[in-house]
Coordinates of N, CA and C and ligand atoms in Angstrom, one line a residue:
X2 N 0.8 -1.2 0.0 CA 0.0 0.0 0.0 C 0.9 1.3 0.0
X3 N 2.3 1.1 1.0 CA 3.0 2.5 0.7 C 3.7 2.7 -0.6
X4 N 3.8 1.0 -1.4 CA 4.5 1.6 -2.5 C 3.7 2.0 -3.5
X5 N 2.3 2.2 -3.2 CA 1.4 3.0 -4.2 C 1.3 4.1 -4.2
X6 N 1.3 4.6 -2.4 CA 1.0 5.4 -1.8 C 2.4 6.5 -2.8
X7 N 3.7 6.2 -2.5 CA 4.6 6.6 -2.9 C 4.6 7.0 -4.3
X8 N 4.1 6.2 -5.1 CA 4.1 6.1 -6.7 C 2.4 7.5 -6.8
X9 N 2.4 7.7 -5.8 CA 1.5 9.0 -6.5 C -0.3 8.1 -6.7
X10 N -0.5 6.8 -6.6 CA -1.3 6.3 -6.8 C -2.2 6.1 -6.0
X11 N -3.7 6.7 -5.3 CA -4.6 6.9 -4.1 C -5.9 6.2 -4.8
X12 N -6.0 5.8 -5.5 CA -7.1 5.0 -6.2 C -7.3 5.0 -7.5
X13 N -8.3 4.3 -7.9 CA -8.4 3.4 -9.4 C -8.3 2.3 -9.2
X14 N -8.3 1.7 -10.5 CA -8.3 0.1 -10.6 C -6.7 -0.6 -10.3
X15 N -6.9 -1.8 -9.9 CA -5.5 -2.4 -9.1 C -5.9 -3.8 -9.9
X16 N -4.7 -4.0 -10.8 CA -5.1 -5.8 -11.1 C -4.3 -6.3 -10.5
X17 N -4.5 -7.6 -9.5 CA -3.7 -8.6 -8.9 C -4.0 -9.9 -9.4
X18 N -2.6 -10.4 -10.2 CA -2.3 -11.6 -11.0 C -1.8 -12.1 -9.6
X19 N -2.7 -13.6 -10.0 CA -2.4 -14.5 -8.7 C -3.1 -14.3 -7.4
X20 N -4.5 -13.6 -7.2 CA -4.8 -13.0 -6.5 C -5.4 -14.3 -5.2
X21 N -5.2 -15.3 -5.4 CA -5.1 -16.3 -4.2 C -6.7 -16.4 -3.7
X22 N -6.4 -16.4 -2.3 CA -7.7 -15.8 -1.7 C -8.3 -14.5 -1.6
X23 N -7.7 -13.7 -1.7 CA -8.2 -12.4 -1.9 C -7.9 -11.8 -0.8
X24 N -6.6 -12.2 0.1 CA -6.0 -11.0 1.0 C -5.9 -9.8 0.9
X25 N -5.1 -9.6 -0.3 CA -4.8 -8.4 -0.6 C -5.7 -7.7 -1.3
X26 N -6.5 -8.2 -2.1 CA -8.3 -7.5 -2.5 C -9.0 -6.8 -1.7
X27 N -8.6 -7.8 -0.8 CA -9.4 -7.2 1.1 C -8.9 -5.8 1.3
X28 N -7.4 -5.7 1.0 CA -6.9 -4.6 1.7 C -7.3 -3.2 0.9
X29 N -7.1 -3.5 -0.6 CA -6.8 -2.7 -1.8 C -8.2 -1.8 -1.7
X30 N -10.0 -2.8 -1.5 CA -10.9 -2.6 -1.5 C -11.2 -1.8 -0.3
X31 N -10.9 -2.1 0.6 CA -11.0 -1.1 2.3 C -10.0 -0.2 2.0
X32 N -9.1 0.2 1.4 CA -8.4 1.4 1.0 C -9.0 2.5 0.2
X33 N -9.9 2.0 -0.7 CA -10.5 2.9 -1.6 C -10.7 2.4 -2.9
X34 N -9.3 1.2 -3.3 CA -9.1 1.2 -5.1 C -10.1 0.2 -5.7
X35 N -10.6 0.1 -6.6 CA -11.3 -1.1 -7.4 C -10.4 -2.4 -7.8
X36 N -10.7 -3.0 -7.9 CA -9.7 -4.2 -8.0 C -10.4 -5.7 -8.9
X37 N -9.7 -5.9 -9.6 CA -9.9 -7.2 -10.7 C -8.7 -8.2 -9.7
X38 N -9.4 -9.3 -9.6 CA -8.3 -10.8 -9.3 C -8.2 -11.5 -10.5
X39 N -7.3 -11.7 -10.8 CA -7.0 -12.7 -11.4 C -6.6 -14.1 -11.3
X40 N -7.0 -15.6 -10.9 CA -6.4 -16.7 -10.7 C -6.9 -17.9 -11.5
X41 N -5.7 -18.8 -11.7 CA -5.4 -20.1 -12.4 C -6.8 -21.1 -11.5
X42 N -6.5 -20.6 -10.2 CA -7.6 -21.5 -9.5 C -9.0 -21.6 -9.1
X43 N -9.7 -22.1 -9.7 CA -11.3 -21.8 -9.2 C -11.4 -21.8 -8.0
X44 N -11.0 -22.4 -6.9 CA -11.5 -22.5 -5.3 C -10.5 -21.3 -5.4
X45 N -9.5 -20.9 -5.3 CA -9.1 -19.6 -4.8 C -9.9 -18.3 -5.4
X46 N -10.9 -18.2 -6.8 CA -11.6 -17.4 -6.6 C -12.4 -17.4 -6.2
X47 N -12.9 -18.6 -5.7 CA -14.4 -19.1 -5.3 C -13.9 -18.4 -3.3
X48 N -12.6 -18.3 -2.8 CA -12.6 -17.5 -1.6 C -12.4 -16.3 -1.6
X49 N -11.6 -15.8 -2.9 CA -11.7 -14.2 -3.2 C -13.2 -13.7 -3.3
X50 N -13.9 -14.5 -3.8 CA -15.6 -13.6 -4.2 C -16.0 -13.9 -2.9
X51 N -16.0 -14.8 -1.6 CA -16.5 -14.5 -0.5 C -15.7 -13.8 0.3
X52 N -14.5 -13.4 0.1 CA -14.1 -12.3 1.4 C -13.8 -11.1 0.5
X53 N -14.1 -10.8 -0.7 CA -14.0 -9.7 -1.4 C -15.1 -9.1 -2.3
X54 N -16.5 -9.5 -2.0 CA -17.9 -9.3 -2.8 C -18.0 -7.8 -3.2
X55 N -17.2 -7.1 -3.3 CA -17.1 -5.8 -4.0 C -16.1 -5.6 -5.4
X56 N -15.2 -6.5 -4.8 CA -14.0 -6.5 -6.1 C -14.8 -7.7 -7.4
X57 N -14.1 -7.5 -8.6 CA -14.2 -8.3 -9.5 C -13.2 -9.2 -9.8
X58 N -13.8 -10.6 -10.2 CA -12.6 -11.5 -10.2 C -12.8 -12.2 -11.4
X59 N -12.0 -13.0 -11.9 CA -11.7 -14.0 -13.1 C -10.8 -15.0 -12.6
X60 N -11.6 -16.3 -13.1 CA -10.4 -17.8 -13.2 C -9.9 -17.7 -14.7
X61 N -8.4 -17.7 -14.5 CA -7.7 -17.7 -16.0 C -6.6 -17.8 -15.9
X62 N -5.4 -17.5 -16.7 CA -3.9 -17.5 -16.3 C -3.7 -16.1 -16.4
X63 N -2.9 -15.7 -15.8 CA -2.2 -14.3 -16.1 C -1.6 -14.4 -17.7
X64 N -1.1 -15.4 -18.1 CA -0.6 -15.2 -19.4 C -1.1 -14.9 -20.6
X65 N -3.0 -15.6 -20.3 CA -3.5 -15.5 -21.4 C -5.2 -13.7 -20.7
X66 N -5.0 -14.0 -19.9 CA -6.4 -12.5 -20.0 C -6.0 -11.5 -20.3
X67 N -6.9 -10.7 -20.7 CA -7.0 -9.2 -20.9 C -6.4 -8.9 -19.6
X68 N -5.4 -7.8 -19.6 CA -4.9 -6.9 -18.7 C -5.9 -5.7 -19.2
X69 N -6.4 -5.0 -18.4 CA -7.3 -3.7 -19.0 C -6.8 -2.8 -18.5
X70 N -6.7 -1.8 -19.2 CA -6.3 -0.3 -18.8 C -6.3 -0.1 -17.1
X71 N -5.3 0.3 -16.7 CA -5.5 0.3 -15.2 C -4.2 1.2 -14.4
X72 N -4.1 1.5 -13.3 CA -3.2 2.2 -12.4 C -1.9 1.5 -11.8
X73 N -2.7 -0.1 -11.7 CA -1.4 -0.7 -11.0 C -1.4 -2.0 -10.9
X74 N -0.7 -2.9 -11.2 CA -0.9 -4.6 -12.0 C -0.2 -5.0 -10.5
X75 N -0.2 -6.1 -9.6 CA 0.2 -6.7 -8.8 C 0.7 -8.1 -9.1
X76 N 1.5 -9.0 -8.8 CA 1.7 -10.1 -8.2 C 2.8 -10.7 -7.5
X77 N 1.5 -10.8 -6.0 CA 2.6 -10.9 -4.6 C 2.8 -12.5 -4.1
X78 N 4.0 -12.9 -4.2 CA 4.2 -13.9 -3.0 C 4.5 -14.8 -4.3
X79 N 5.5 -14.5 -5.0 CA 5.7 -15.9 -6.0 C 5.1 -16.5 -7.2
X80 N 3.8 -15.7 -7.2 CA 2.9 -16.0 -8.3 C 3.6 -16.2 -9.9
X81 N 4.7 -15.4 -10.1 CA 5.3 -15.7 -11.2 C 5.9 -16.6 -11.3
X82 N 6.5 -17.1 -10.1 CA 7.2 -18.6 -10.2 C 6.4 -19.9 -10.4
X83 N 5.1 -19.7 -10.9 CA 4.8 -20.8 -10.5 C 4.4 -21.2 -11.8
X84 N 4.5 -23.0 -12.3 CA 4.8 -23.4 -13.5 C 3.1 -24.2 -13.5
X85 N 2.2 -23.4 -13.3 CA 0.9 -23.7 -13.7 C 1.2 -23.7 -14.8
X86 N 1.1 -23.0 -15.7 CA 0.7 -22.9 -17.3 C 2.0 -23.0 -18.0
X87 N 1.6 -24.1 -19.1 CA 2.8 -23.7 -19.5 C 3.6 -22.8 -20.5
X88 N 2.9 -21.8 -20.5 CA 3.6 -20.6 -21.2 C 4.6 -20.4 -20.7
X89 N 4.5 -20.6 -19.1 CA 5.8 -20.1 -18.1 C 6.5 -20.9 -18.1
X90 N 6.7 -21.9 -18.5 CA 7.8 -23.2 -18.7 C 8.3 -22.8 -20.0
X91 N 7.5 -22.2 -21.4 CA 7.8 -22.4 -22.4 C 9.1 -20.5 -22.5
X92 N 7.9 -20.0 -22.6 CA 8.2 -18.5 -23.2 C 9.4 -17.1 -21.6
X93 N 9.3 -17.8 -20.6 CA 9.5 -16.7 -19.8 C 8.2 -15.6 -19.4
X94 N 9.3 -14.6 -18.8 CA 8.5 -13.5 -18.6 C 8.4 -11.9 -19.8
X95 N 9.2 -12.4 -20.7 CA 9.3 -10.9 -21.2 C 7.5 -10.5 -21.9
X96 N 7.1 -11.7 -22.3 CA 5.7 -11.1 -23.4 C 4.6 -10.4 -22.1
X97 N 4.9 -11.2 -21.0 CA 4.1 -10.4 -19.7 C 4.1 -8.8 -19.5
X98 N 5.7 -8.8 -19.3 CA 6.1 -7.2 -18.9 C 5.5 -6.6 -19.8
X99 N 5.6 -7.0 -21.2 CA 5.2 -6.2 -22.3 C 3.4 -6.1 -22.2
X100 N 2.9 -6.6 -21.8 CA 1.6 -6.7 -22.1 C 1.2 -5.9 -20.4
X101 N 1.6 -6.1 -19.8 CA 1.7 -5.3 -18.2 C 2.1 -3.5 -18.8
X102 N 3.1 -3.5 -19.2 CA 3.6 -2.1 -19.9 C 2.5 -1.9 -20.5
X103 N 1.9 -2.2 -21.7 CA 1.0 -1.6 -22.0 C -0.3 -1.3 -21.8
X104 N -0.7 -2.2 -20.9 CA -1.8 -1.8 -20.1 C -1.6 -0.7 -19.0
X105 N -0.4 -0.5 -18.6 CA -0.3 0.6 -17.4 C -1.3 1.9 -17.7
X106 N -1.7 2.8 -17.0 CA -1.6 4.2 -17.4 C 0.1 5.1 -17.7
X107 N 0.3 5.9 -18.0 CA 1.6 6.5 -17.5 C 2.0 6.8 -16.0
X108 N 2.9 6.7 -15.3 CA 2.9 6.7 -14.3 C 2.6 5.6 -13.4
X109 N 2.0 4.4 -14.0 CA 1.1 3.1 -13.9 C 2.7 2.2 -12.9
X110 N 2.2 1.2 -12.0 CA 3.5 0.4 -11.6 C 2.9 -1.2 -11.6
X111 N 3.9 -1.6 -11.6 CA 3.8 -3.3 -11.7 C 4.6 -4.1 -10.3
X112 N 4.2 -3.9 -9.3 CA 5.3 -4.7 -8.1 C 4.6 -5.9 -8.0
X113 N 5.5 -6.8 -7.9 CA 5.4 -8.4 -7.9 C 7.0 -8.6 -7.1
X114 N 7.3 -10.2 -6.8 CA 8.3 -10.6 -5.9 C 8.7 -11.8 -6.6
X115 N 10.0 -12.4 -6.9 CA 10.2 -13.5 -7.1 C 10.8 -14.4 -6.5
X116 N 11.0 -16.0 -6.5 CA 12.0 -16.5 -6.1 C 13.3 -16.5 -6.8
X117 N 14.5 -16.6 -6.5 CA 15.9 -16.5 -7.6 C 16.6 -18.2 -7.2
X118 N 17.2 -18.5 -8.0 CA 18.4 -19.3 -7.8 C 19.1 -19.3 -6.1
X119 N 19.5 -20.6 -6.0 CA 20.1 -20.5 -4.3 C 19.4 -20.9 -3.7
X120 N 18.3 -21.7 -3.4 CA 17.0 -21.6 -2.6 C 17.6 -22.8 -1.9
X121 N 18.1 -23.8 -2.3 CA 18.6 -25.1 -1.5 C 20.0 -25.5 -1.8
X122 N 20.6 -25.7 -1.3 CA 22.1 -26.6 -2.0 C 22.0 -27.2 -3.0
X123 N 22.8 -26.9 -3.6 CA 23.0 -28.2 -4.9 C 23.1 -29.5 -4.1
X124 N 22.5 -30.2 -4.8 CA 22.2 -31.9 -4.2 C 21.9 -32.3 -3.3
X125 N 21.3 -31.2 -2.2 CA 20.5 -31.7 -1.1 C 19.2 -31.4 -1.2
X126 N 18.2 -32.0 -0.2 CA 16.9 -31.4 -0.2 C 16.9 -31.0 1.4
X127 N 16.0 -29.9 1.1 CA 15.9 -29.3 2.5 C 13.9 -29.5 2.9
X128 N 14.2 -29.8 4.2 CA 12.8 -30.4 4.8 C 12.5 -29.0 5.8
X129 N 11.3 -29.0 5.8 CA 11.1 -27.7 6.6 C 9.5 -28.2 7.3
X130 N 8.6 -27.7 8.5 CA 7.4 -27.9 8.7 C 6.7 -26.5 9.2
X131 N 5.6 -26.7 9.0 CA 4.3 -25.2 9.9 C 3.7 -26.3 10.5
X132 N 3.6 -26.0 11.7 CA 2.1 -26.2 12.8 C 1.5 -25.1 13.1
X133 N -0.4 -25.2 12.7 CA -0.9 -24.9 13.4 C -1.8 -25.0 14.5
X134 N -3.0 -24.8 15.0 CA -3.7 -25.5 15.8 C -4.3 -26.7 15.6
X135 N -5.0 -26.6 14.1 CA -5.4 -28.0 13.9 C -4.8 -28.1 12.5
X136 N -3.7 -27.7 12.0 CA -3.2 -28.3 11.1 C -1.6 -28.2 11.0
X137 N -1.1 -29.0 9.8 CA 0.3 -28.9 10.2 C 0.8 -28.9 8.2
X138 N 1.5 -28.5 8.3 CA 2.1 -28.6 6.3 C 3.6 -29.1 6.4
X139 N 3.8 -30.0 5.8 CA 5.2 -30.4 5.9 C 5.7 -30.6 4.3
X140 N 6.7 -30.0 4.4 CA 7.1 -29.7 3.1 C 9.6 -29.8 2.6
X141 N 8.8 -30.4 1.3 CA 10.3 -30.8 1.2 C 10.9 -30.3 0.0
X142 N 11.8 -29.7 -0.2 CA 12.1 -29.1 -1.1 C 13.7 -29.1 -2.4
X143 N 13.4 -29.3 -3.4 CA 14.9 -29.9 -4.2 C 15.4 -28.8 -5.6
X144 N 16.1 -28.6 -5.5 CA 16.6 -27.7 -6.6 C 17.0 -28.2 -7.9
X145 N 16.9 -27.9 -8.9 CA 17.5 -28.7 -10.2 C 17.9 -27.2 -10.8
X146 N 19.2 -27.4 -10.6 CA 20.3 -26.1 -11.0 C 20.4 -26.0 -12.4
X147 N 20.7 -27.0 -13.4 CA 20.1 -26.6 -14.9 C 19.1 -26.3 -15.3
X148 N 18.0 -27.1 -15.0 CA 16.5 -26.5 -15.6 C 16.4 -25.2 -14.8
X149 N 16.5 -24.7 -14.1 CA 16.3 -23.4 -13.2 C 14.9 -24.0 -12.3
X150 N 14.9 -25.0 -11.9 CA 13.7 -25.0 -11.2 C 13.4 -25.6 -9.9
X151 N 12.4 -25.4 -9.0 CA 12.9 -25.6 -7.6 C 11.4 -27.0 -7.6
X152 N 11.5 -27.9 -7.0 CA 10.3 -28.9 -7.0 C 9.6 -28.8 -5.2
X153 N 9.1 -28.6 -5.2 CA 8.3 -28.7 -3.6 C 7.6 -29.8 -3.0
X154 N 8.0 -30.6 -2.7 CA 7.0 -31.6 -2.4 C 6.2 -31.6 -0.6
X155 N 4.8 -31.4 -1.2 CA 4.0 -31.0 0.4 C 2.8 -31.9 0.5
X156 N 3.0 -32.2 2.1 CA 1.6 -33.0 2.8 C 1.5 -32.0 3.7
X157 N -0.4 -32.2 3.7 CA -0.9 -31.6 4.5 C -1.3 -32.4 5.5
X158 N -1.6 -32.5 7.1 CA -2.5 -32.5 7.7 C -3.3 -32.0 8.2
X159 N -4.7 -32.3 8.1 CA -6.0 -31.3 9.0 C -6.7 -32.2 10.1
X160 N -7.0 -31.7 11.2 CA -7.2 -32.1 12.0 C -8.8 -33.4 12.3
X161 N -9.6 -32.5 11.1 CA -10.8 -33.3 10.3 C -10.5 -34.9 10.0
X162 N -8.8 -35.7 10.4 CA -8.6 -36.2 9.4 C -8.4 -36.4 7.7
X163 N -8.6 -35.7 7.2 CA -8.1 -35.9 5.7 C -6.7 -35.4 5.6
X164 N -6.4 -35.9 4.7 CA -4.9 -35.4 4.4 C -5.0 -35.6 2.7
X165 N -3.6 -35.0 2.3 CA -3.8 -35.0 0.6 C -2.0 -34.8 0.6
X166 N -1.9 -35.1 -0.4 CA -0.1 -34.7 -1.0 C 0.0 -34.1 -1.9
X167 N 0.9 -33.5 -2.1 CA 0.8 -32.0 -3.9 C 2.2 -32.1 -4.0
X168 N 2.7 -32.2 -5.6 CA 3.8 -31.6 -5.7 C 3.6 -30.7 -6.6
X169 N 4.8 -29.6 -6.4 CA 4.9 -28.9 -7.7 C 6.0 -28.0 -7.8
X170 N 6.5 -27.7 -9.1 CA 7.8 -27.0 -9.4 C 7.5 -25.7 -9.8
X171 N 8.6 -24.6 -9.2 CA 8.5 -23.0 -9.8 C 9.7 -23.1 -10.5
X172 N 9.7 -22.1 -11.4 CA 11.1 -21.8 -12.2 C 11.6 -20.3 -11.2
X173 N 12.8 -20.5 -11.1 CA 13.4 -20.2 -10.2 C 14.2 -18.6 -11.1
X174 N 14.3 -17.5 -10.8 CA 14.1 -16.0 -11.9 C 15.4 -15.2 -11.6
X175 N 16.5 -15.0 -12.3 CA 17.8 -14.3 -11.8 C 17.3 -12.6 -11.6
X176 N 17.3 -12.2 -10.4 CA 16.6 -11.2 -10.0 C 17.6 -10.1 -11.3
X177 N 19.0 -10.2 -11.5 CA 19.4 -9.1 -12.2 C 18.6 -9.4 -13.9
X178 N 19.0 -10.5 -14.1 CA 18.2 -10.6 -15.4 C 16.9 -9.7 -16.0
X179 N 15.9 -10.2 -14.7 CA 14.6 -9.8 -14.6 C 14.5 -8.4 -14.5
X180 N 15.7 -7.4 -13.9 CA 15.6 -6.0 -14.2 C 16.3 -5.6 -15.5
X181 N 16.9 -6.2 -16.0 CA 17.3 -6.0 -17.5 C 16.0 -6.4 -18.2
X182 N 15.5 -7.1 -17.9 CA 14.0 -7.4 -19.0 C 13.3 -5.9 -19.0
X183 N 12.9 -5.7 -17.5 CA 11.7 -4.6 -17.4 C 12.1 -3.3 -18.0
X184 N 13.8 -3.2 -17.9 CA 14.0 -2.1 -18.8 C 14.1 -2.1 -19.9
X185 N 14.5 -2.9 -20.4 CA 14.0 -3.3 -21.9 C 12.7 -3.1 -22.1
X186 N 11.8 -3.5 -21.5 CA 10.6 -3.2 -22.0 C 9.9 -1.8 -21.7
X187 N 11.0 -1.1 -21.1 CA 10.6 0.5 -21.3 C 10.1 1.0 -19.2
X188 N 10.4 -0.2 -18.2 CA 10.2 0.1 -17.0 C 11.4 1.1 -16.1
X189 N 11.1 1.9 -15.5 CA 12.4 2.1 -14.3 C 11.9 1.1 -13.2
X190 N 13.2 0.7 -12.7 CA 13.2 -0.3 -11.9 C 13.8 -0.5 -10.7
X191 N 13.2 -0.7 -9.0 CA 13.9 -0.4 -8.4 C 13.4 -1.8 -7.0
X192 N 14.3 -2.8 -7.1 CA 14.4 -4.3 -5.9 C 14.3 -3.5 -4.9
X193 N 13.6 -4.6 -4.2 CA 13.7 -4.3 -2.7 C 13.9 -5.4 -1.9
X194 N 14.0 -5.5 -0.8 CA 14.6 -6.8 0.1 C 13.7 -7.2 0.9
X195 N 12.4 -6.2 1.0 CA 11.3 -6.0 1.8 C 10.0 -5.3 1.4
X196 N 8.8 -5.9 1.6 CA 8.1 -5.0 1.4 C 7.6 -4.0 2.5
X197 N 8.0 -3.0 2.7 CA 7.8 -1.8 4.1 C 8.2 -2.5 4.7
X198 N 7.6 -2.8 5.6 CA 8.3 -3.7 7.0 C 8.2 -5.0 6.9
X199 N 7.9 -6.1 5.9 CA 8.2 -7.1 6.0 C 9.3 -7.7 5.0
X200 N 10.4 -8.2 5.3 CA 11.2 -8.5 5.0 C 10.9 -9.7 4.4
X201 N 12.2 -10.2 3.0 CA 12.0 -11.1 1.9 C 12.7 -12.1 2.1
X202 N 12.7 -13.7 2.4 CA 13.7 -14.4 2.5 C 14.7 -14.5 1.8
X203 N 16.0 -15.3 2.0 CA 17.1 -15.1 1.2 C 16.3 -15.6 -0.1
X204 N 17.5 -14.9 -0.9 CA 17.1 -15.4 -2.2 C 15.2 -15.1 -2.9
X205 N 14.6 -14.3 -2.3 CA 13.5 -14.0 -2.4 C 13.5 -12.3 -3.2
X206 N 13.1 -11.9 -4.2 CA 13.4 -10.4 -4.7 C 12.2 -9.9 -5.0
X207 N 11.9 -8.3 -4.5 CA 10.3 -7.9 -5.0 C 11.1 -6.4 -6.3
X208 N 10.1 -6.1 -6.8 CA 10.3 -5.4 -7.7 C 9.0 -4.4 -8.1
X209 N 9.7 -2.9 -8.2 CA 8.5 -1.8 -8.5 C 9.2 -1.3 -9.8
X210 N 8.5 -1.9 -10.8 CA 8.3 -1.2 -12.3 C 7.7 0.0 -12.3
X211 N 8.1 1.0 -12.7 CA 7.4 2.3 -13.1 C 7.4 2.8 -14.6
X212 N 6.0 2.6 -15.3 CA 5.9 3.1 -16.5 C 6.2 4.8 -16.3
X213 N 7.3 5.2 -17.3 CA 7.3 6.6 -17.2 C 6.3 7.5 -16.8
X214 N 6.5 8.8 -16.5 CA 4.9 9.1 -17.1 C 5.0 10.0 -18.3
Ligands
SAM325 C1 1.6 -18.4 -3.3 S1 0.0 -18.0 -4.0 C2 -0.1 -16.3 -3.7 C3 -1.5 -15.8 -3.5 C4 -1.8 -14.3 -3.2 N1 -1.1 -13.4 -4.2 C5 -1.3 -14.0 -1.8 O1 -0.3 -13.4 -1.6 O2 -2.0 -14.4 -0.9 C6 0.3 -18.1 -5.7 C7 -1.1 -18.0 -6.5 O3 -0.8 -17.8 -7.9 C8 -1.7 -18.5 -8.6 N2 -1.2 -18.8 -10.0 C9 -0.1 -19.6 -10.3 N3 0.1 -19.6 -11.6 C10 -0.9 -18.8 -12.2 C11 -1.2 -18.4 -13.5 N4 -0.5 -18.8 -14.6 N5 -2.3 -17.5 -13.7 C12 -3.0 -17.1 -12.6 N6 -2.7 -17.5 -11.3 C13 -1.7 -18.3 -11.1 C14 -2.0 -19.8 -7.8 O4 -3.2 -20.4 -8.1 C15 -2.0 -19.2 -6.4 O5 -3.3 -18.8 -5.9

């Protein structure tokens, strides 16, 4: 919110690619802005339209919807790394920025966060867990340094009993690269290691594109 706040931006429309459950819909919408979600997942907009019934949402990929004219494009917490579709396996990120660029207004910003290279050792896997009251996520994690891509393997437990297992792989994004892209496609660009006060894990990078004005 302050790096909107900063960018001169106090309302209008806000598109969030990857918009999950609609956390941040919550926030954007109690601030004042209008807001479009975007997600790959039907149950994740099926919880954005119940904790966000003001904002407007779409199940789609970021890769293929209309971006529409707007103030400020979002995607927080990894959303780019994630190898749902495979455009993102195939093509990268440059046709995005470009299609993010052009949809901006002047003045218009694009902050999103990636993961980079480094996340685990070469050849080890690293095991990590969350507990909470009634549930727990245990999760295991492996790098494959040529393909650029990180694999996550996660079980859930819920206290209901059920449990379920998911894997899945992000491509992993050289944060310098990725600022040489956005200026290429016409962005000023400035990393951060935090958003305000919450800080990014290693190897974690966020980024505020600013279409000129
Ligand atoms: C780690 S979650 C972040 C959710 C939300 N931005 C937040 O911070 O709470 C990543 C989200 O990106 C969505 N996602 C991944 N690939 C996508 C794609 N190609 N198009 C649209 N959404 C995608 C997933 O379904 C998931 O909801």
């Amino acid at each position: 919110m302050e790096i909107l706040d900063r960018n001169g931006i106090h309302d209008g429309l806000v598109i969030d690619l990857g918009c999950g459950s609609g956390l941040w819909a919550r926030e954007l919408v109690d601030a004042g802005y209008r807001v479009l979600g975007i997600d790959i997942s039907e149950a994740m907009i099926e919880l954005s339209r119940n904790r966000v019934p003001e904002a407007e949402f779409s199940v789609g990929s970021l890769f293929e919807v209309e971006i529409l004219r707007c103030q400020a494009v979002t995607a927080v917490n990894e959303v780019l790394n994630y190898l749902f579709d495979a455009e993102n396996e195939d093509r990268g990120l440059g046709r995005l920025f470009r299609r993010v660029h052009d949809a901006l207004v002047p003045g218009g910003v694009f902050v999103f966060d990636v993961l980079g290279p480094g996340q685990v050792p070469s050849g080890t896997r690293a095991r990590g867990f969350r507990v909470g009251e009634d549930w727990a996520v245990l999760a295991e994690r492996e790098e494959d340094v040529e393909r650029g891509t990180m694999e996550r393997r996660i079980v859930s437990f819920r206290k209901v009993g059920e449990y379920y297992r998911r894997v899945h792989r992000v491509r992993l994004y050289d944060p310098s690269e990725l600022s040489a892209e956005l200026e290429r496609t016409g962005f000023r660009v400035r990393t951060l290691r935090s958003y305000d006060g919450h800080p990014l894990s290693e190897g974690h990078a966020a980024f505020v594109a600013r279409k000129p004005a």
